[in-house]
Amino acid sequence: MTDHQALMRRAMHMAQTARLNARPNPWVGAVVVCADGRIFEGATQPPGGPHAEIVALQNATTAGASTSGATLYSTLEPCNHTGRTGPCTEAIISAGVAHVVVGITDPDSLVAGTGIARLREAGIIVTEDICATEITQQLAPYLHHRRTGRPFVMLKMATTLDARTSLSDGPRWITGEQARVRVHELRAQSDAIVVGAGTVLADNPELTVRHVDGPSPQRIVLARTTPIPADAKVHPCTVWNESLPDLLDALGQQGVIQLMVEAGPTLATAFHADGLVQQYVFHIAPTLSGSLNAPGVFVGNTQLSLDECTIVSTTALGDDIELILEPLTQKVGAL
């Protein structure tokens, strides 16, 4: 591992600390290495607050360190426009930074390479694509939103070993406590969550974040024909009765970066069959349903072949296993 990689991974760690409060801005981390060897870190603050690069530079200044001739690491290309805050590029130039190391470029139309171009124009050395694969994964929801205008769709389902989503005459939850805490982490990372009316009627879920610290997502119920009871725990919620693509377009325009689908097999199948899912999160319990009548993950003849997906991670959650899959994207022109 090179020094660039080690310091960029330190910036990635800082970025992760901003995962819950930076949205709708990207969660970015930065590290400043001053000429005297001292190192200072920063992460993107909530909307309206400074970006990661500014925080790191301010931390250096507060400590009495000179940023002249420093090297700055940022997981994402510094912005070059005025939004809620001023351009990070101008602050970097004013600080006398000599070298900027960037993880990935920002596809946002307001940035899209202009930040790097401005830094080079000012005589700053810019090194690109350090830990790019890992940072692309870390920022996947943001990148998807900026490139498509739609939220990154994460479909989460709990299943038995025989791929059933319920147990006959069994407990309400298939999985254990650690898996349920993990679900609340996923909710906190999502800007919105959607379920079907059937799930509301059957389980009366709250869909809030309770087992971890973090914001609760906007709640959406897909109910084309079934009314939602006035006393349902899911309220206040948005009731949607139009198409799923229209829902994604509307949420994308609202700035929703990540949408969590925490639904039963019918709605899960609808998202999957239309190719609207960017990430599948399966929590697999070490038990068998043993019933052909128990609902499966998908309904009808819909299947999810591992040949069409890549396994992102497998993680033990107590006695359960979290399996994260992402669909393979065919390259343009591939046979």
GROMACS .gro file of C-alpha atoms in nm, residues 20-309:
model
  290
   20LEU     CA    1  -2.597   0.988   0.803
   21ASN     CA    2  -2.590   1.367   0.819
   22ALA     CA    3  -2.433   1.495   0.496
   23ARG     CA    4  -2.723   1.407   0.265
   24PRO     CA    5  -2.836   1.531   0.021
   25ASN     CA    6  -2.470   1.629  -0.020
   26PRO     CA    7  -2.219   1.350  -0.076
   27TRP     CA    8  -2.052   1.209   0.234
   28VAL     CA    9  -1.689   1.306   0.176
   29GLY     CA   10  -1.376   1.277   0.387
   30ALA     CA   11  -1.055   1.479   0.364
   31VAL     CA   12  -0.704   1.469   0.510
   32VAL     CA   13  -0.448   1.751   0.509
   33VAL     CA   14  -0.080   1.663   0.543
   34CYS     CA   15   0.110   1.979   0.630
   35ALA     CA   16   0.468   2.048   0.529
   36ASP     CA   17   0.581   1.983   0.888
   37GLY     CA   18   0.424   1.636   0.876
   38ARG     CA   19   0.122   1.709   1.093
   39ILE     CA   20  -0.204   1.555   0.973
   40PHE     CA   21  -0.555   1.693   1.009
   41GLU     CA   22  -0.888   1.542   0.908
   42GLY     CA   23  -1.234   1.657   0.812
   43ALA     CA   24  -1.574   1.526   0.704
   44THR     CA   25  -1.866   1.692   0.528
   45GLN     CA   26  -2.098   1.867   0.772
   46PRO     CA   27  -2.481   1.877   0.751
   47PRO     CA   28  -2.627   2.085   0.464
   48GLY     CA   29  -2.525   2.448   0.499
   49GLY     CA   30  -2.206   2.356   0.686
   50PRO     CA   31  -1.855   2.331   0.541
   51HIS     CA   32  -1.743   2.052   0.314
   52ALA     CA   33  -1.480   1.800   0.419
   53GLU     CA   34  -1.186   1.984   0.260
   54ILE     CA   35  -1.273   2.307   0.441
   55VAL     CA   36  -1.313   2.129   0.775
   56ALA     CA   37  -0.970   1.968   0.741
   57LEU     CA   38  -0.807   2.300   0.647
   58GLN     CA   39  -0.984   2.479   0.934
   59ASN     CA   40  -0.868   2.211   1.179
   60ALA     CA   41  -0.510   2.267   1.064
   61THR     CA   42  -0.538   2.643   1.101
   62THR     CA   43  -0.699   2.613   1.444
   63ALA     CA   44  -0.407   2.400   1.558
   64GLY     CA   45  -0.164   2.668   1.441
   65ALA     CA   46  -0.031   2.465   1.149
   66SER     CA   47   0.061   2.621   0.816
   67THR     CA   48  -0.124   2.483   0.513
   68SER     CA   49   0.122   2.639   0.269
   69GLY     CA   50   0.278   2.360   0.064
   70ALA     CA   51   0.042   2.100   0.215
   71THR     CA   52  -0.103   1.794   0.044
   72LEU     CA   53  -0.479   1.754   0.065
   73TYR     CA   54  -0.658   1.423   0.016
   74SER     CA   55  -1.029   1.424  -0.073
   75THR     CA   56  -1.242   1.122  -0.152
   76LEU     CA   57  -1.441   1.328  -0.406
   77GLU     CA   58  -1.339   1.604  -0.644
   78PRO     CA   59  -1.361   1.944  -0.469
   79CYS     CA   60  -1.653   2.159  -0.582
   80ASN     CA   61  -1.597   2.467  -0.796
   81HIS     CA   62  -1.933   2.641  -0.761
   82THR     CA   63  -2.127   2.839  -0.503
   83GLY     CA   64  -2.420   2.659  -0.345
   84ARG     CA   65  -2.501   2.668   0.026
   85THR     CA   66  -2.128   2.726   0.071
   86GLY     CA   67  -1.853   2.878  -0.143
   87PRO     CA   68  -1.629   2.684  -0.382
   88CYS     CA   69  -1.389   2.447  -0.208
   89THR     CA   70  -1.140   2.501  -0.490
   90GLU     CA   71  -1.094   2.867  -0.400
   91ALA     CA   72  -1.044   2.787  -0.033
   92ILE     CA   73  -0.782   2.525  -0.124
   93ILE     CA   74  -0.601   2.772  -0.349
   94SER     CA   75  -0.612   3.044  -0.083
   95ALA     CA   76  -0.472   2.802   0.176
   96GLY     CA   77  -0.158   2.755  -0.034
   97VAL     CA   78  -0.207   2.381  -0.082
   98ALA     CA   79   0.051   2.245  -0.327
   99HIS     CA   80  -0.087   1.900  -0.407
  100VAL     CA   81  -0.442   1.764  -0.410
  101VAL     CA   82  -0.506   1.389  -0.426
  102VAL     CA   83  -0.856   1.300  -0.543
  103GLY     CA   84  -1.032   0.966  -0.510
  104ILE     CA   85  -1.292   1.007  -0.787
  105THR     CA   86  -1.436   1.286  -0.998
  106ASP     CA   87  -1.782   1.420  -0.917
  107PRO     CA   88  -2.044   1.346  -1.187
  108ASP     CA   89  -2.268   1.628  -1.063
  109SER     CA   90  -2.324   1.862  -1.358
  110LEU     CA   91  -2.212   2.157  -1.142
  111VAL     CA   92  -1.872   1.992  -1.089
  112ALA     CA   93  -1.789   1.723  -1.348
  113GLY     CA   94  -1.415   1.786  -1.373
  114THR     CA   95  -1.425   2.163  -1.330
  115GLY     CA   96  -1.291   2.139  -0.976
  116ILE     CA   97  -0.981   1.953  -1.086
  117ALA     CA   98  -0.938   2.185  -1.384
  118ARG     CA   99  -0.952   2.493  -1.159
  119LEU     CA  100  -0.691   2.353  -0.921
  120ARG     CA  101  -0.452   2.273  -1.205
  121GLU     CA  102  -0.512   2.617  -1.354
  122ALA     CA  103  -0.393   2.762  -1.023
  123GLY     CA  104  -0.072   2.560  -1.045
  124ILE     CA  105  -0.169   2.291  -0.794
  125ILE     CA  106  -0.057   1.935  -0.868
  126VAL     CA  107  -0.359   1.702  -0.885
  127THR     CA  108  -0.337   1.323  -0.858
  128GLU     CA  109  -0.651   1.132  -0.950
  129ASP     CA  110  -0.807   0.788  -0.905
  130ILE     CA  111  -0.661   0.687  -0.570
  131CYS     CA  112  -0.871   0.408  -0.409
  132ALA     CA  113  -1.127   0.484  -0.681
  133THR     CA  114  -1.296   0.143  -0.672
  134GLU     CA  115  -1.353   0.153  -0.297
  135ILE     CA  116  -1.474   0.513  -0.300
  136THR     CA  117  -1.708   0.442  -0.590
  137GLN     CA  118  -1.865   0.170  -0.373
  138GLN     CA  119  -1.880   0.400  -0.070
  139LEU     CA  120  -2.054   0.674  -0.268
  140ALA     CA  121  -2.262   0.444  -0.490
  141PRO     CA  122  -2.602   0.592  -0.393
  142TYR     CA  123  -2.486   0.950  -0.452
  143LEU     CA  124  -2.317   0.864  -0.782
  144HIS     CA  125  -2.624   0.677  -0.907
  145HIS     CA  126  -2.850   0.970  -0.819
  146ARG     CA  127  -2.630   1.225  -0.993
  147ARG     CA  128  -2.596   1.011  -1.307
  148THR     CA  129  -2.959   0.900  -1.342
  149GLY     CA  130  -3.167   1.154  -1.148
  150ARG     CA  131  -3.318   0.865  -0.952
  151PRO     CA  132  -3.248   0.727  -0.605
  152PHE     CA  133  -3.030   0.423  -0.552
  153VAL     CA  134  -3.277   0.140  -0.478
  154MET     CA  135  -3.180  -0.107  -0.206
  155LEU     CA  136  -3.411  -0.408  -0.168
  156LYS     CA  137  -3.390  -0.574   0.173
  157MET     CA  138  -3.555  -0.907   0.254
  158ALA     CA  139  -3.528  -1.166   0.532
  159THR     CA  140  -3.541  -1.529   0.424
  160THR     CA  141  -3.504  -1.881   0.552
  161LEU     CA  142  -3.247  -2.121   0.411
  162ASP     CA  143  -3.510  -2.248   0.169
  163ALA     CA  144  -3.577  -1.892   0.049
  164ARG     CA  145  -3.910  -1.839   0.224
  165THR     CA  146  -4.010  -1.510   0.381
  166SER     CA  147  -4.223  -1.643   0.665
  167LEU     CA  148  -4.258  -1.937   0.901
  168SER     CA  149  -4.589  -2.117   0.939
  169ASP     CA  150  -4.717  -2.053   1.291
  170GLY     CA  151  -4.372  -1.916   1.374
  171PRO     CA  152  -4.242  -1.593   1.528
  172ARG     CA  153  -4.303  -1.255   1.367
  173TRP     CA  154  -3.933  -1.217   1.283
  174ILE     CA  155  -3.734  -1.479   1.095
  175THR     CA  156  -3.398  -1.329   1.189
  176GLY     CA  157  -3.245  -1.242   1.525
  177GLU     CA  158  -3.174  -0.923   1.716
  178GLN     CA  159  -2.846  -0.831   1.545
  179ALA     CA  160  -3.011  -0.852   1.205
  180ARG     CA  161  -3.296  -0.631   1.323
  181VAL     CA  162  -3.048  -0.371   1.450
  182ARG     CA  163  -2.877  -0.386   1.110
  183VAL     CA  164  -3.211  -0.313   0.942
  184HIS     CA  165  -3.238   0.006   1.144
  185GLU     CA  166  -2.887   0.103   1.033
  186LEU     CA  167  -2.996   0.057   0.672
  187ARG     CA  168  -3.306   0.266   0.734
  188ALA     CA  169  -3.095   0.544   0.883
  189GLN     CA  170  -2.876   0.541   0.571
  190SER     CA  171  -3.183   0.577   0.347
  191ASP     CA  172  -3.369   0.897   0.269
  192ALA     CA  173  -3.696   0.716   0.201
  193ILE     CA  174  -3.847   0.374   0.258
  194VAL     CA  175  -4.131   0.210   0.067
  195VAL     CA  176  -4.363  -0.079   0.151
  196GLY     CA  177  -4.682  -0.214   0.001
  197ALA     CA  178  -5.027  -0.174   0.149
  198GLY     CA  179  -5.031  -0.548   0.220
  199THR     CA  180  -4.731  -0.516   0.452
  200VAL     CA  181  -4.899  -0.229   0.638
  201LEU     CA  182  -5.219  -0.430   0.685
  202ALA     CA  183  -5.038  -0.751   0.786
  203ASP     CA  184  -4.758  -0.617   1.009
  204ASN     CA  185  -4.853  -0.255   1.092
  205PRO     CA  186  -4.486  -0.147   1.087
  206GLU     CA  187  -4.356   0.191   1.203
  207LEU     CA  188  -4.061   0.196   0.958
  208THR     CA  189  -3.873   0.437   1.183
  209VAL     CA  190  -3.518   0.423   1.319
  210ARG     CA  191  -3.521   0.316   1.683
  211HIS     CA  192  -3.241   0.067   1.757
  212VAL     CA  193  -2.959   0.297   1.641
  213ASP     CA  194  -2.892   0.671   1.635
  214GLY     CA  195  -2.990   0.824   1.305
  215PRO     CA  196  -3.267   0.995   1.110
  216SER     CA  197  -3.585   0.811   1.016
  217PRO     CA  198  -3.655   0.795   0.642
  218GLN     CA  199  -3.952   0.942   0.462
  219ARG     CA  200  -4.221   0.672   0.461
  220ILE     CA  201  -4.402   0.574   0.143
  221VAL     CA  202  -4.683   0.321   0.102
  222LEU     CA  203  -4.768   0.184  -0.241
  223ALA     CA  204  -5.147   0.155  -0.231
  224ARG     CA  205  -5.318   0.160  -0.568
  225THR     CA  206  -5.649   0.017  -0.447
  226THR     CA  207  -5.619  -0.065  -0.076
  227PRO     CA  208  -5.680   0.223   0.168
  228ILE     CA  209  -5.438   0.269   0.456
  229PRO     CA  210  -5.606   0.266   0.800
  230ALA     CA  211  -5.603   0.606   0.968
  231ASP     CA  212  -5.451   0.454   1.282
  232ALA     CA  213  -5.168   0.269   1.102
  233LYS     CA  214  -4.828   0.318   1.269
  234VAL     CA  215  -4.673   0.411   0.936
  235HIS     CA  216  -4.836   0.756   0.945
  236PRO     CA  217  -4.736   1.020   0.857
  237CYS     CA  218  -4.660   0.873   0.518
  238THR     CA  219  -4.694   0.940   0.148
  239VAL     CA  220  -4.944   0.716  -0.028
  240TRP     CA  221  -4.838   0.642  -0.386
  241ASN     CA  222  -5.072   0.498  -0.647
  242GLU     CA  223  -4.881   0.556  -0.970
  243SER     CA  224  -4.603   0.358  -1.139
  244LEU     CA  225  -4.271   0.266  -0.978
  245PRO     CA  226  -4.062   0.451  -1.240
  246ASP     CA  227  -4.271   0.762  -1.177
  247LEU     CA  228  -4.207   0.719  -0.803
  248LEU     CA  229  -3.832   0.704  -0.860
  249ASP     CA  230  -3.843   1.011  -1.083
  250ALA     CA  231  -4.041   1.206  -0.822
  251LEU     CA  232  -3.813   1.104  -0.535
  252GLY     CA  233  -3.503   1.182  -0.738
  253GLN     CA  234  -3.631   1.533  -0.802
  254GLN     CA  235  -3.687   1.571  -0.427
  255GLY     CA  236  -3.321   1.492  -0.362
  256VAL     CA  237  -3.376   1.140  -0.230
  257ILE     CA  238  -3.039   0.969  -0.269
  258GLN     CA  239  -3.127   0.620  -0.145
  259LEU     CA  240  -3.461   0.440  -0.136
  260MET     CA  241  -3.499   0.131   0.079
  261VAL     CA  242  -3.756  -0.124  -0.028
  262GLU     CA  243  -3.860  -0.320   0.281
  263ALA     CA  244  -4.160  -0.501   0.143
  264GLY     CA  245  -4.319  -0.837   0.086
  265PRO     CA  246  -4.264  -1.061  -0.218
  266THR     CA  247  -4.521  -0.886  -0.439
  267LEU     CA  248  -4.366  -0.539  -0.426
  268ALA     CA  249  -4.015  -0.685  -0.421
  269THR     CA  250  -4.097  -0.871  -0.742
  270ALA     CA  251  -4.230  -0.554  -0.904
  271PHE     CA  252  -3.905  -0.366  -0.839
  272HIS     CA  253  -3.690  -0.663  -0.939
  273ALA     CA  254  -3.880  -0.755  -1.255
  274ASP     CA  255  -3.860  -0.396  -1.382
  275GLY     CA  256  -3.483  -0.385  -1.326
  276LEU     CA  257  -3.511  -0.104  -1.073
  277VAL     CA  258  -3.292  -0.253  -0.797
  278GLN     CA  259  -2.929  -0.146  -0.757
  279GLN     CA  260  -2.857  -0.354  -0.446
  280TYR     CA  261  -3.012  -0.664  -0.289
  281VAL     CA  262  -2.966  -0.717   0.085
  282PHE     CA  263  -3.073  -1.061   0.205
  283HIS     CA  264  -3.075  -1.154   0.572
  284ILE     CA  265  -3.067  -1.532   0.579
  285ALA     CA  266  -3.171  -1.714   0.895
  286PRO     CA  267  -3.036  -2.062   0.981
  287THR     CA  268  -3.379  -2.221   0.969
  288LEU     CA  269  -3.604  -2.396   0.719
  289SER     CA  270  -3.962  -2.303   0.653
  290GLY     CA  271  -4.042  -2.652   0.534
  291SER     CA  272  -4.360  -2.527   0.370
  292LEU     CA  273  -4.426  -2.491  -0.001
  293ASN     CA  274  -4.713  -2.259   0.089
  294ALA     CA  275  -4.492  -2.004   0.261
  295PRO     CA  276  -4.423  -1.707   0.032
  296GLY     CA  277  -4.088  -1.702  -0.143
  297VAL     CA  278  -3.862  -1.405  -0.205
  298PHE     CA  279  -4.026  -1.338  -0.540
  299VAL     CA  280  -4.363  -1.442  -0.675
  300GLY     CA  281  -4.442  -1.619  -1.000
  301ASN     CA  282  -4.158  -1.735  -1.223
  302THR     CA  283  -3.930  -1.445  -1.138
  303GLN     CA  284  -3.580  -1.557  -1.048
  304LEU     CA  285  -3.255  -1.396  -0.940
  305SER     CA  286  -2.958  -1.575  -1.088
  306LEU     CA  287  -2.616  -1.537  -0.931
  307ASP     CA  288  -2.484  -1.528  -1.287
  308GLU     CA  289  -2.651  -1.188  -1.317
  309CYS     CA  290  -2.511  -1.048  -0.991
   0.00000   0.00000   0.00000
